[in-house]
Coordinates of C-alpha atoms in Angstrom, one line a residue:
M1465 CA -6.7 -9.1 -0.6
A1466 CA -4.0 -8.9 1.6
D1467 CA -0.8 -6.9 2.3
K1468 CA 2.0 -9.3 1.4
S1469 CA 5.3 -7.5 2.1
D1470 CA 8.6 -9.5 2.7
D1471 CA 8.3 -9.4 6.2
H1472 CA 4.2 -9.7 6.6
K1473 CA 3.8 -12.9 4.8
M1474 CA 0.9 -14.5 7.0
S1475 CA -2.5 -14.8 5.4
A1476 CA -4.7 -11.9 7.0
Q1477 CA -6.9 -14.2 9.0
D1478 CA -3.5 -16.1 10.6
E1479 CA -2.1 -12.1 11.7
A1480 CA -5.6 -11.2 13.1
A1481 CA -5.8 -14.4 15.2
G1482 CA -2.2 -14.8 15.8
T1483 CA -2.7 -18.9 14.8
A1484 CA -3.7 -20.8 11.7
N1485 CA -7.2 -22.4 13.6
S1486 CA -9.5 -21.4 10.4
G1487 CA -7.2 -22.1 7.7
S1488 CA -8.7 -19.3 5.3
A1489 CA -7.0 -16.1 4.3
A1490 CA -8.5 -12.3 3.9
G1491 CA -7.7 -13.0 0.4
S1492 CA -4.7 -13.9 -2.3
A1493 CA -3.4 -11.0 -4.0
G1494 CA -5.3 -9.3 -6.4
T1495 CA -4.3 -8.8 -10.1
G1496 CA -4.7 -5.5 -11.4
Q1497 CA -6.1 -6.4 -14.3
T1498 CA -8.6 -5.6 -17.1
T1499 CA -10.0 -7.9 -19.7
G1500 CA -7.8 -8.5 -22.0
Q1501 CA -4.8 -8.3 -19.8
P1502 CA -2.9 -11.4 -18.9
A1503 CA -3.2 -12.6 -15.7
R1504 CA -0.3 -12.2 -13.3
G1505 CA -1.6 -14.8 -10.2
A1506 CA -0.9 -14.4 -6.8
G1507 CA 2.6 -13.0 -7.4
S1508 CA 1.0 -9.3 -8.5
A1509 CA 1.8 -8.0 -5.0
K1510 CA 5.0 -8.9 -4.8
A1511 CA 5.6 -7.4 -8.5
L1512 CA 4.8 -4.0 -6.5
R1513 CA 8.1 -2.5 -5.4
K1514 CA 6.6 -0.4 -2.1
P1515 CA 7.8 3.1 -2.3
V1516 CA 10.5 4.5 0.2
W1517 CA 7.8 6.3 2.5
L1518 CA 5.8 3.1 2.9
R1519 CA 8.9 0.6 3.5
I1520 CA 9.7 3.3 6.1
F1521 CA 6.5 3.8 7.6
G1522 CA 4.2 0.2 7.0
H1523 CA 5.0 -0.9 10.5
D1524 CA 3.1 -1.1 13.5
V1525 CA 5.1 1.7 15.6
T1526 CA 6.0 3.8 12.8
A1527 CA 2.9 3.7 11.2
P1528 CA 0.5 5.3 13.9
F1529 CA 3.1 7.8 14.2
L1530 CA 3.0 8.9 11.2
L1531 CA -0.7 9.0 11.2
L1532 CA -0.9 10.8 14.6
L1533 CA 1.2 13.8 12.2
L1534 CA -1.1 14.0 9.5
S1535 CA -4.3 14.2 11.6
L1536 CA -2.5 17.3 13.5
F1537 CA -1.5 18.6 10.4
L1538 CA -5.0 18.0 8.8
F1539 CA -7.1 18.5 12.1
V1540 CA -6.0 21.5 14.0
P1541 CA -5.6 24.4 11.6
G1542 CA -8.8 26.6 12.1
Q1543 CA -9.7 25.1 15.3
W1544 CA -9.4 28.7 17.3
T1545 CA -9.7 31.3 14.7
V1546 CA -13.0 29.7 12.8
P1547 CA -16.1 31.2 14.7
P1548 CA -18.9 29.1 15.4
L1549 CA -20.8 27.6 12.2
D1550 CA -24.3 27.7 12.4
R1551 CA -27.0 26.5 13.6
D1552 CA -26.0 22.9 15.0
E1553 CA -22.4 23.5 16.4
P1554 CA -23.6 26.8 18.8
R1555 CA -26.5 24.8 19.6
F1556 CA -24.5 22.1 21.6
T1557 CA -21.7 24.6 22.2
Q1558 CA -24.6 26.8 24.5
A1559 CA -26.3 24.3 25.6
T1560 CA -23.0 22.7 27.4
K1561 CA -22.2 26.2 28.6
Q1562 CA -25.6 26.2 30.6
M1563 CA -24.5 22.8 32.2
L1564 CA -21.5 24.8 33.3
E1565 CA -23.6 27.5 34.4
T1566 CA -26.5 26.1 36.1
G1567 CA -24.3 22.7 37.5
D1568 CA -27.5 20.4 35.8
Y1569 CA -25.6 17.7 34.2
I1570 CA -28.7 15.7 33.2
D1571 CA -31.3 17.9 31.7
I1572 CA -29.9 19.7 28.1
R1573 CA -31.3 22.8 27.2
F1574 CA -30.6 26.2 24.9
Q1575 CA -31.5 28.9 26.9
E1576 CA -35.3 28.0 28.2
E1577 CA -35.8 25.5 25.6
A1578 CA -35.4 21.6 26.2
R1579 CA -33.0 20.4 23.9
H1580 CA -34.3 16.8 23.8
K1581 CA -32.6 15.8 20.2
K1582 CA -29.5 13.7 21.2
P1583 CA -28.0 12.2 24.4
V1584 CA -25.8 13.6 26.7
G1585 CA -22.4 11.9 25.5
I1586 CA -21.1 14.9 23.5
Y1587 CA -22.1 17.7 26.1
W1588 CA -20.2 15.5 29.1
L1589 CA -17.3 15.5 26.8
Q1590 CA -17.6 19.4 25.8
A1591 CA -17.8 20.0 29.5
A1592 CA -15.2 18.1 30.7
A1593 CA -12.5 19.8 28.1
A1594 CA -13.7 22.9 29.9
K1595 CA -13.1 22.0 32.9
L1596 CA -9.9 20.5 32.2
T1597 CA -8.6 23.3 30.7
G1598 CA -9.5 25.5 33.8
Q1599 CA -11.7 27.0 31.6
G1600 CA -15.3 26.9 32.7
A1601 CA -18.2 28.3 31.4
K1602 CA -16.2 30.6 29.8
A1603 CA -14.3 28.6 27.7
P1604 CA -13.6 29.9 24.5
L1605 CA -14.9 28.0 21.3
W1606 CA -11.5 25.7 20.7
V1607 CA -12.3 24.4 24.1
Y1608 CA -15.9 23.0 23.0
R1609 CA -13.7 21.6 19.4
L1610 CA -11.3 19.5 21.7
P1611 CA -13.6 16.5 21.7
S1612 CA -14.3 16.4 18.3
A1613 CA -10.4 17.3 17.6
I1614 CA -9.5 14.0 19.5
G1615 CA -12.6 12.2 18.3
A1616 CA -11.2 12.2 14.6
A1617 CA -7.6 11.3 15.3
V1618 CA -9.2 9.0 17.4
S1619 CA -10.7 7.6 14.4
V1620 CA -7.9 8.0 12.4
L1621 CA -5.6 5.5 14.7
A1622 CA -8.5 3.1 15.3
A1623 CA -9.2 2.6 11.7
F1624 CA -5.8 1.5 11.4
W1625 CA -5.9 -1.0 14.2
M1626 CA -9.1 -2.1 12.9
A1627 CA -7.4 -3.2 9.2
R1628 CA -4.5 -4.8 11.2
A1629 CA -7.1 -7.4 11.8
F1630 CA -7.1 -8.3 8.1
M1631 CA -3.8 -7.2 6.6
G1632 CA -0.1 -5.7 7.6
P1633 CA 0.8 -2.3 9.0
A1634 CA 1.3 -1.2 5.5
G1635 CA -2.2 -1.8 4.2
A1636 CA -3.7 -0.5 7.8
L1637 CA -1.5 2.8 7.2
L1638 CA -3.6 3.3 3.9
V1639 CA -6.5 3.1 5.7
G1640 CA -5.7 5.2 8.1
G1641 CA -4.7 8.0 5.7
F1642 CA -7.8 7.8 3.7
V1643 CA -10.0 8.2 6.7
A1644 CA -7.9 11.2 7.6
M1645 CA -7.9 13.0 4.3
A1646 CA -11.8 12.8 3.5
I1647 CA -13.2 15.9 3.7
I1648 CA -16.3 15.2 6.1
V1649 CA -14.1 13.9 8.7
G1650 CA -11.9 17.6 8.5
V1651 CA -14.9 19.0 8.6
E1652 CA -16.5 17.4 11.3
A1653 CA -13.3 17.4 13.6
R1654 CA -13.7 21.2 13.6
L1655 CA -17.1 21.0 14.9
A1656 CA -18.3 21.0 18.3
K1657 CA -21.0 18.2 17.6
T1658 CA -21.6 14.2 18.0
D1659 CA -19.9 12.8 14.8
A1660 CA -16.4 13.0 14.7
V1661 CA -16.9 10.9 18.3
L1662 CA -19.5 8.9 17.3
L1663 CA -17.0 7.9 14.1
A1664 CA -14.3 6.5 16.7
T1665 CA -16.9 4.3 18.7
I1666 CA -18.5 2.8 15.5
I1667 CA -15.1 2.0 13.9
I1668 CA -13.6 0.4 17.5
A1669 CA -16.4 -1.6 17.8
Q1670 CA -16.0 -3.0 14.1
G1671 CA -12.7 -3.7 15.0
A1672 CA -13.7 -5.6 17.8
L1673 CA -16.5 -7.1 15.4
A1674 CA -13.8 -8.2 13.1
R1675 CA -11.3 -9.9 14.9
I1676 CA -14.3 -12.1 16.3
W1677 CA -15.5 -13.2 13.4
L1678 CA -12.3 -13.9 12.0
K1679 CA -11.1 -16.0 14.6
D1680 CA -14.4 -17.9 15.3
P1681 CA -12.9 -19.8 18.0
G1682 CA -16.1 -21.2 19.0
R1683 CA -15.7 -19.7 22.6
R1684 CA -16.0 -16.3 24.2
L1685 CA -13.4 -14.0 23.6
W1686 CA -14.0 -11.8 27.0
G1687 CA -11.4 -8.8 25.8
L1688 CA -12.6 -8.6 22.6
S1689 CA -16.6 -8.8 23.8
F1690 CA -15.8 -6.0 26.3
L1691 CA -14.2 -3.7 23.8
F1692 CA -17.4 -4.2 21.2
W1693 CA -20.0 -3.6 23.7
T1694 CA -18.6 -0.6 25.8
A1695 CA -17.8 1.0 22.3
L1696 CA -21.7 0.6 21.5
A1697 CA -22.3 2.3 24.5
A1698 CA -20.1 5.0 24.3
S1699 CA -22.0 5.3 20.8
V1700 CA -25.1 4.9 22.0
L1701 CA -24.5 8.1 24.7
V1702 CA -22.9 9.9 22.0
K1703 CA -25.9 9.7 19.0
G1704 CA -28.3 7.6 20.5
P1705 CA -29.2 4.5 17.9
V1706 CA -26.8 5.1 14.9
G1707 CA -23.9 3.1 16.0
P1708 CA -26.0 0.1 16.9
M1709 CA -27.7 0.8 13.6
V1710 CA -24.5 0.4 11.9
V1711 CA -22.8 -2.3 13.6
G1712 CA -26.3 -4.1 14.2
L1713 CA -26.5 -4.4 10.0
T1714 CA -22.6 -5.7 10.0
V1715 CA -23.6 -8.2 12.1
M1716 CA -26.8 -9.3 10.1
G1717 CA -24.6 -9.2 6.7
L1718 CA -21.9 -11.3 8.3
M1719 CA -24.6 -13.7 9.8
I1720 CA -26.1 -14.3 6.1
A1721 CA -22.8 -14.2 4.2
R1722 CA -21.6 -16.6 6.3
R1723 CA -25.1 -18.5 7.0
N1724 CA -23.7 -18.9 10.2
V1725 CA -25.0 -17.1 13.5
R1726 CA -22.9 -18.7 16.2
W1727 CA -19.7 -17.3 15.2
F1728 CA -21.8 -14.4 17.3
K1729 CA -21.7 -16.0 20.4
A1730 CA -18.1 -15.2 20.6
A1731 CA -19.5 -11.5 21.6
S1732 CA -20.8 -13.0 24.9
P1733 CA -24.3 -11.0 23.0
F1734 CA -26.2 -11.8 26.6
A1735 CA -23.6 -10.5 29.0
G1736 CA -22.9 -7.7 26.4
I1737 CA -26.3 -6.2 26.1
V1738 CA -26.2 -6.4 30.3
W1739 CA -23.1 -4.5 30.3
M1740 CA -24.1 -2.0 27.6
L1741 CA -27.6 -1.2 29.4
L1742 CA -25.4 -0.8 33.0
L1743 CA -23.5 1.7 31.1
V1744 CA -26.4 3.9 29.3
S1745 CA -29.3 3.6 31.7
P1746 CA -28.3 5.7 34.3
W1747 CA -28.6 8.8 32.5
F1748 CA -31.4 7.4 30.6
V1749 CA -32.8 6.8 33.9
A1750 CA -32.1 10.1 35.0
I1751 CA -33.1 12.0 31.7
W1752 CA -36.4 10.1 31.9
I1753 CA -37.2 11.5 36.1
A1754 CA -36.0 15.1 34.9
T1755 CA -38.6 15.5 32.0
D1756 CA -41.0 13.3 33.0
G1757 CA -40.4 10.8 29.7
S1758 CA -40.8 14.0 27.3
F1759 CA -37.1 13.5 26.4
F1760 CA -37.7 10.0 24.5
T1761 CA -40.9 11.5 23.4
E1762 CA -38.9 14.1 21.6
A1763 CA -35.8 12.1 20.7
I1764 CA -37.7 9.1 19.0
G1765 CA -40.8 10.6 18.2
K1766 CA -40.1 13.8 16.5
D1767 CA -36.1 14.0 15.9
L1768 CA -35.5 10.2 14.9
L1769 CA -39.3 9.5 13.4
G1770 CA -38.9 12.8 12.1
K1771 CA -35.8 12.3 10.0
V1772 CA -36.7 9.2 8.7
G1773 CA -40.0 10.0 7.6
Q1774 CA -39.3 13.7 5.8
G1775 CA -36.8 16.1 5.2
Q1776 CA -35.9 18.1 8.5
E1777 CA -35.2 21.7 8.6
G1778 CA -35.0 21.5 4.9
H1779 CA -32.6 18.5 4.5
G1780 CA -34.9 16.5 3.1
A1781 CA -33.5 14.8 -0.5
P1782 CA -34.2 12.0 -2.6
P1783 CA -32.6 8.6 -2.6
L1784 CA -29.1 8.6 -4.3
T1785 CA -28.3 11.9 -3.2
H1786 CA -25.6 10.7 -0.8
F1787 CA -24.1 8.6 -3.9
G1788 CA -23.8 11.7 -5.8
A1789 CA -22.3 13.9 -2.4
M1790 CA -19.9 10.8 -1.7
F1791 CA -17.6 12.1 -4.7
G1792 CA -16.9 15.1 -2.7
V1793 CA -17.1 14.3 1.0
F1794 CA -15.0 11.3 0.6
W1795 CA -12.2 12.9 -1.0
P1796 CA -9.7 11.7 -2.0
L1797 CA -11.1 7.9 -1.5
P1798 CA -13.9 7.7 -4.8
A1799 CA -10.8 8.3 -7.3
F1800 CA -8.8 5.1 -5.9
L1801 CA -12.2 3.3 -5.1
L1802 CA -12.4 3.3 -9.2
M1803 CA -9.3 2.2 -9.7
A1804 CA -8.9 -0.6 -7.4
L1805 CA -12.7 -1.9 -8.4
P1806 CA -11.7 -4.7 -10.9
L1807 CA -9.2 -6.3 -7.9
I1808 CA -11.9 -5.9 -5.1
W1809 CA -14.0 -7.7 -7.5
R1810 CA -11.9 -10.4 -8.1
E1811 CA -11.5 -10.6 -4.2
R1812 CA -15.2 -10.5 -3.3
T1813 CA -15.1 -13.7 -2.2
S1814 CA -12.2 -13.0 0.6
P1815 CA -13.2 -11.9 4.5
L1816 CA -11.6 -8.7 3.5
V1817 CA -14.4 -7.8 1.0
I1818 CA -17.2 -9.5 2.8
F1819 CA -16.9 -7.6 6.1
S1820 CA -16.5 -4.3 3.9
V1821 CA -19.7 -5.0 1.9
A1822 CA -21.7 -6.3 5.1
W1823 CA -20.5 -3.0 6.6
F1824 CA -20.8 -0.6 3.7
V1825 CA -24.4 -1.7 1.8
P1826 CA -26.9 -2.0 4.2
G1827 CA -26.0 0.9 5.9
W1828 CA -25.5 2.6 2.4
I1829 CA -29.1 1.5 1.7
V1830 CA -30.8 2.9 4.8
F1831 CA -29.2 6.0 4.8
E1832 CA -30.5 6.6 1.1
L1833 CA -33.8 5.6 2.4
V1834 CA -34.1 8.3 5.1
S1835 CA -35.8 11.6 4.0
T1836 CA -33.4 13.6 5.9
K1837 CA -30.2 13.9 4.6
L1838 CA -27.0 15.3 5.0
P1839 CA -23.3 14.7 4.1
H1840 CA -22.0 13.9 7.5
Y1841 CA -24.9 11.0 7.5
T1842 CA -22.6 8.6 6.0
M1843 CA -18.9 9.3 7.8
P1844 CA -19.4 5.8 9.7
L1845 CA -19.5 3.7 6.2
L1846 CA -16.1 5.6 5.2
P1847 CA -13.5 3.0 6.7
A1848 CA -15.9 0.1 5.0
L1849 CA -14.6 1.6 1.5
A1850 CA -11.5 2.8 2.5
L1851 CA -10.3 -1.2 3.6
P1852 CA -10.7 -3.1 0.2
V1853 CA -9.2 0.3 -1.7
A1854 CA -6.1 -0.1 0.5
A1855 CA -5.7 -3.5 0.0
A1856 CA -6.1 -3.2 -3.6
M1857 CA -3.7 -0.7 -3.8
L1858 CA -1.0 -2.6 -2.4
D1859 CA -1.7 -5.5 -4.7
G1860 CA -1.2 -3.3 -7.6
A1861 CA -4.6 -1.3 -8.5
G1862 CA -4.1 1.0 -11.4
T1863 CA -1.5 -0.8 -13.0
Y1864 CA -3.2 -2.4 -16.0
T1865 CA -6.4 -0.1 -15.5
K1866 CA -8.0 1.3 -19.1
T1867 CA -7.2 4.6 -20.3
W1868 CA -10.6 5.9 -19.8
V1869 CA -11.0 4.6 -16.3
R1870 CA -7.8 6.2 -15.3
W1871 CA -9.1 9.8 -17.0
I1872 CA -12.4 9.3 -14.9
A1873 CA -10.4 9.0 -11.1
A1874 CA -8.1 11.5 -12.4
V1875 CA -10.5 14.2 -12.8
L1876 CA -12.7 13.1 -9.5
L1877 CA -9.1 13.5 -7.5
A1878 CA -8.5 16.7 -8.8
L1879 CA -11.4 18.5 -9.7
P1880 CA -12.6 19.0 -5.6
V1881 CA -9.1 20.7 -4.8
V1882 CA -8.9 22.5 -8.0
G1883 CA -12.5 24.0 -7.7
L1884 CA -11.4 25.2 -3.9
A1885 CA -8.3 27.0 -5.1
A1886 CA -10.5 29.1 -7.7
A1887 CA -13.2 29.6 -4.8
A1888 CA -10.1 30.5 -2.5
F1889 CA -9.5 33.5 -4.8
A1890 CA -12.4 34.1 -6.6
G1891 CA -14.9 33.7 -3.2
P1892 CA -13.6 36.7 -1.4
F1893 CA -14.0 39.3 -4.4
A1894 CA -17.7 38.0 -4.6
L1895 CA -17.9 38.9 -1.2
G1896 CA -16.4 42.2 -1.4
I1897 CA -13.3 41.8 -0.1
W1898 CA -9.7 40.6 -0.8
P1899 CA -9.0 37.4 -0.6
S1900 CA -6.3 35.8 1.8
P1901 CA -2.6 36.0 0.5
P1902 CA -1.6 32.6 2.2
G1903 CA -4.7 31.4 2.4
A1904 CA -5.1 31.7 -1.8
V1905 CA -1.1 30.7 -2.0
L1906 CA -1.7 27.5 0.3
V1907 CA -4.6 26.3 -1.6
A1908 CA -2.9 26.5 -5.1
I1909 CA 0.2 25.0 -4.0
G1910 CA -2.8 22.1 -2.8
A1911 CA -4.0 22.5 -6.3
V1912 CA -0.4 21.9 -7.7
F1913 CA 0.1 18.8 -6.1
I1914 CA -3.2 17.5 -7.0
V1915 CA -2.6 17.7 -10.4
A1916 CA 0.9 15.9 -10.0
A1917 CA -1.0 13.3 -8.1
A1918 CA -3.5 13.1 -11.1
T1919 CA -0.8 12.9 -13.7
R1920 CA 0.4 10.0 -12.1
L1921 CA -2.7 8.6 -11.5
L1922 CA -2.9 8.7 -15.7
R1923 CA 1.2 6.9 -15.6
G1924 CA 0.7 3.6 -13.0
P1925 CA -0.1 2.2 -10.0
A1926 CA -2.4 4.2 -7.9
L1927 CA -0.3 3.9 -4.8
Y1928 CA 2.3 6.1 -6.4
A1929 CA 0.1 9.0 -6.5
L1930 CA -0.4 9.0 -2.4
P1931 CA 2.4 11.2 -1.1
A1932 CA 1.1 14.2 -3.8
V1933 CA -2.1 13.7 -2.7
S1934 CA -1.1 14.0 1.3
M1935 CA 0.5 17.0 0.5
A1936 CA -2.6 18.5 -1.7
A1937 CA -4.7 17.8 1.4
I1938 CA -2.5 19.5 4.1
C1939 CA -2.3 22.4 2.0
V1940 CA -5.9 22.7 1.5
A1941 CA -6.4 22.2 5.3
V1942 CA -3.7 24.8 6.4
G1943 CA -5.1 27.6 3.7
I1944 CA -9.0 27.1 3.8
W1945 CA -9.5 26.5 7.8
G1946 CA -6.1 28.4 8.8
F1947 CA -6.6 31.4 6.4
V1948 CA -8.8 31.9 3.7
G1949 CA -12.1 30.9 5.8
P1950 CA -11.3 33.0 9.1
A1951 CA -11.0 35.8 6.4
L1952 CA -14.3 35.5 5.0
S1953 CA -15.4 38.5 7.6
P1954 CA -18.8 39.5 5.5
V1955 CA -19.9 35.3 6.9
W1956 CA -18.8 36.0 10.1
V1957 CA -22.0 38.2 11.5
S1958 CA -22.0 37.0 15.0
P1959 CA -18.7 37.5 16.0
R1960 CA -18.5 41.0 14.4
L1961 CA -22.1 42.2 15.9
V1962 CA -20.5 41.1 19.5
E1963 CA -17.4 43.3 19.0
A1964 CA -19.6 46.2 17.9
L1965 CA -21.3 46.1 21.1
D1966 CA -18.2 45.8 22.5
G1967 CA -17.5 49.2 21.5
I1968 CA -20.8 50.8 22.1
P1969 CA -19.3 53.2 25.6
G1970 CA -20.3 51.7 29.0
C1971 CA -21.3 48.4 27.0
V1972 CA -17.7 46.6 27.6
L1973 CA -18.4 44.5 30.4
R1974 CA -20.7 41.5 29.5
E1975 CA -22.1 41.1 33.2
N1976 CA -23.3 44.7 32.8
R1977 CA -24.7 44.3 29.3
Q1978 CA -28.4 43.3 28.5
V1979 CA -28.9 42.6 24.8
V1980 CA -32.0 41.6 23.3
T1981 CA -32.4 40.6 19.3
S1982 CA -35.4 40.9 16.6
G1983 CA -35.0 39.0 13.0
F1984 CA -31.6 38.0 13.8
H1985 CA -32.0 34.6 15.7
E1986 CA -28.7 32.7 15.1
P1987 CA -27.2 30.4 17.9
S1988 CA -23.8 31.6 17.2
F1989 CA -24.9 35.0 18.9
I1990 CA -26.4 33.4 22.0
F1991 CA -23.2 31.5 22.3
L1992 CA -20.9 34.4 21.8
E1993 CA -22.8 36.6 23.2
G1994 CA -24.2 35.0 26.4
T1995 CA -26.9 32.9 27.5
G1996 CA -29.2 36.0 28.5
T1997 CA -29.4 37.3 25.0
R1998 CA -33.2 36.8 24.6
I1999 CA -35.0 36.7 20.9
V2000 CA -38.0 39.0 21.1
S2001 CA -40.4 40.5 19.0
P2002 CA -40.1 44.3 17.6
K2003 CA -42.5 45.3 20.1
G2004 CA -40.7 43.4 22.8
A2005 CA -37.5 45.0 22.1
A2006 CA -38.7 48.6 22.2
E2007 CA -40.2 47.7 25.3
F2008 CA -37.0 46.3 26.6
L2009 CA -35.1 49.7 25.7
A2010 CA -37.8 51.9 27.5
R2011 CA -37.4 50.1 30.8
S2012 CA -33.5 51.4 30.8
G2013 CA -34.5 54.0 33.1
D2014 CA -35.4 51.8 35.6
D2015 CA -31.9 50.1 35.7
A2016 CA -29.0 50.6 38.2
Q2017 CA -26.5 52.6 37.2
G2018 CA -23.9 51.0 34.8
V2019 CA -26.2 48.5 33.1
C2020 CA -26.4 48.7 29.3
R2021 CA -29.6 47.6 27.5
V2022 CA -29.0 47.3 23.6
A2023 CA -31.5 46.1 21.1
A2024 CA -30.0 44.1 18.0
I2025 CA -32.8 45.2 15.3
E2026 CA -32.4 43.3 11.8
S2027 CA -33.3 45.6 8.8
R2028 CA -36.5 43.7 8.0
E2029 CA -37.9 44.3 11.5
E2030 CA -36.8 47.8 11.7
P2031 CA -40.0 49.7 10.4
A2032 CA -42.3 47.3 13.0
F2033 CA -39.4 48.1 15.9
L2034 CA -39.8 51.9 15.0
A2035 CA -43.3 52.5 14.9
A2036 CA -43.5 50.1 18.4
A2037 CA -41.1 52.8 20.2
K2038 CA -43.1 56.0 18.5
E2039 CA -46.2 54.2 20.2
I2040 CA -45.0 54.1 23.4
G2041 CA -42.9 57.5 23.3
L2042 CA -39.4 55.7 23.0
V2043 CA -36.7 57.7 21.4
P2044 CA -34.5 54.8 19.9
E2045 CA -30.8 55.8 18.5
V2046 CA -28.4 53.8 16.4
R2047 CA -25.2 53.1 17.8
K2048 CA -23.9 51.2 15.2
R2049 CA -24.8 48.9 12.4
V2050 CA -23.1 45.7 10.9
D2051 CA -24.1 43.9 7.4
G2052 CA -23.2 40.5 6.0
L2053 CA -24.6 37.6 4.6
N2054 CA -26.1 34.7 7.2
I2055 CA -24.2 31.3 6.2
N2056 CA -27.6 29.9 6.2
G2057 CA -29.4 30.5 3.4
G2058 CA -27.3 33.2 2.0
D2059 CA -29.5 35.8 3.1
K2060 CA -27.9 40.0 3.1
V2061 CA -28.7 40.9 7.0
D2062 CA -28.3 44.5 8.1
I2063 CA -28.4 44.6 12.0
A2064 CA -28.7 48.1 13.7
L2065 CA -27.6 48.0 17.3
Y2066 CA -30.3 50.3 19.0
Q2067 CA -30.2 52.2 22.9
N2068 CA -32.5 54.6 24.4
A2069 CA -31.3 58.0 23.5
G2070 CA -32.1 58.7 27.8
S2071 CA -30.2 56.2 28.8
V2072 CA -26.9 57.3 26.4
T2073 CA -23.5 57.6 28.1
G2074 CA -22.2 59.3 24.8
T2075 CA -18.9 59.2 25.7
Q2076 CA -15.7 56.9 25.7
D2077 CA -14.8 57.9 29.3
G2078 CA -17.9 54.7 30.2
N2079 CA -15.7 51.9 28.7
D2080 CA -12.3 53.5 29.7
E2081 CA -13.9 53.3 33.2
Q2082 CA -15.2 49.8 32.9
R2083 CA -11.9 48.7 31.7

């Protein structure tokens, strides 16, 4: 399978190497047929007329421009309007904030607790974003999300570059498009954590590996080797062994497929490993010294092995869970994969398919066997599926597909978007609020586009459905992330809690505000309110308020008490003679677990200003 347009008739391997030194192509054109259909042979790719948009943008200059534009539409909405998503994201951002506050860029901490789970790479990137924007430790959330948004966009462009090892720019454009539109990539682009950046490093390493494998020149390729090992080092600093595992399994798969290990000498493995160790070892040595080795005990002994052996934090699931989730998180790719399978099977001996299988299958098996399962775990395998699907689509996938297969593919394509459109309208009513009008309308328009795309799948080659799919993806991204999500105020408890604290007379200045919380422990509240926010017992909260009289003038003490802890808090207050006064209440739905919460903001009645003048004065 390869892109064989009139201006790109080189074999995929010749195109990658620039020479015809190996004599094998990435694959011949597919037939796009099912059993019982007449074979059309190698000329089938020419029989499929390229749409105008692909003729315009299917070039090495215009394709990256289109992919970058698509990434902006898909990844930017919601970056500054969606509050922190508990619990992982604010744990990362709070740890980075503390690095900026303390100047300690080696040890990783969440308040006083050591956070020895992931290496330092993403924290450094977030800290760099805060410094480069001039915000520092007071940077808003969108600044911490910049590395993820940029990482997602780089992943899209890197997928295009990786695919160019096997096919022309038109096919590579489709690969990048599938990566950009995937739901899971859009989610991770908006979360200030590791996975979007990890995806970029893995795709870059795999793109270099593909060129090394295809060329197999019998000599070292120093430029590609440097890129390969540098990308692997970056992946280690971002998320430890995940990148080397995915890439290493691919290398092993390619060695088995070719029954040859000598081709990997072109990657300069000895020098490359030394270079990778030189890049990663300074921080690992520093963290070893700073923590007396406890970082590795926690990161490897508890976090990594704990996820393998048992489901951590309630995320355990049986094998094949990732397979079921793939139909949602990889959308829209699974629908097109179903229609492309006959062509992919026909070209199963081509280098393109062999590389994709070596990348996808071993990694997928490992992720299915690991006890802890989260939807983003399999994201590094997404480009491995997009690669053969894109090639098959250019070869006419869907031209002779059976009717029942078309219908399944159409349902897989339409169902997620139609479901989101229904949720955008009905979900707010279930929470007791009105839907966001622009959000509901935009997602409904996206549903119209996706129904049109599904209808197109029922009538011919799958390639012709992509423009409508792209429009549906953009409408959903803008509608959900830009309007529907931020408008779901009941689930954004932490931002409303901080807003309520800002409204208490005398408490508007954060530097004069001391807050403890009992019963509501979400990291998002710690990040938004400040590092000094303490999690205490109900008795500790009462004792905290009782000390208000010892404070200097202007200091505001508040205890945030969740309703389930209120009886114990009031009993402790009575015991020590404290008269607590409720200043405000905030209720809502905790996004983690879906539990209803009702939080009262208490002050010591003897220290309450009772007027708004305090706030006005501080302002």
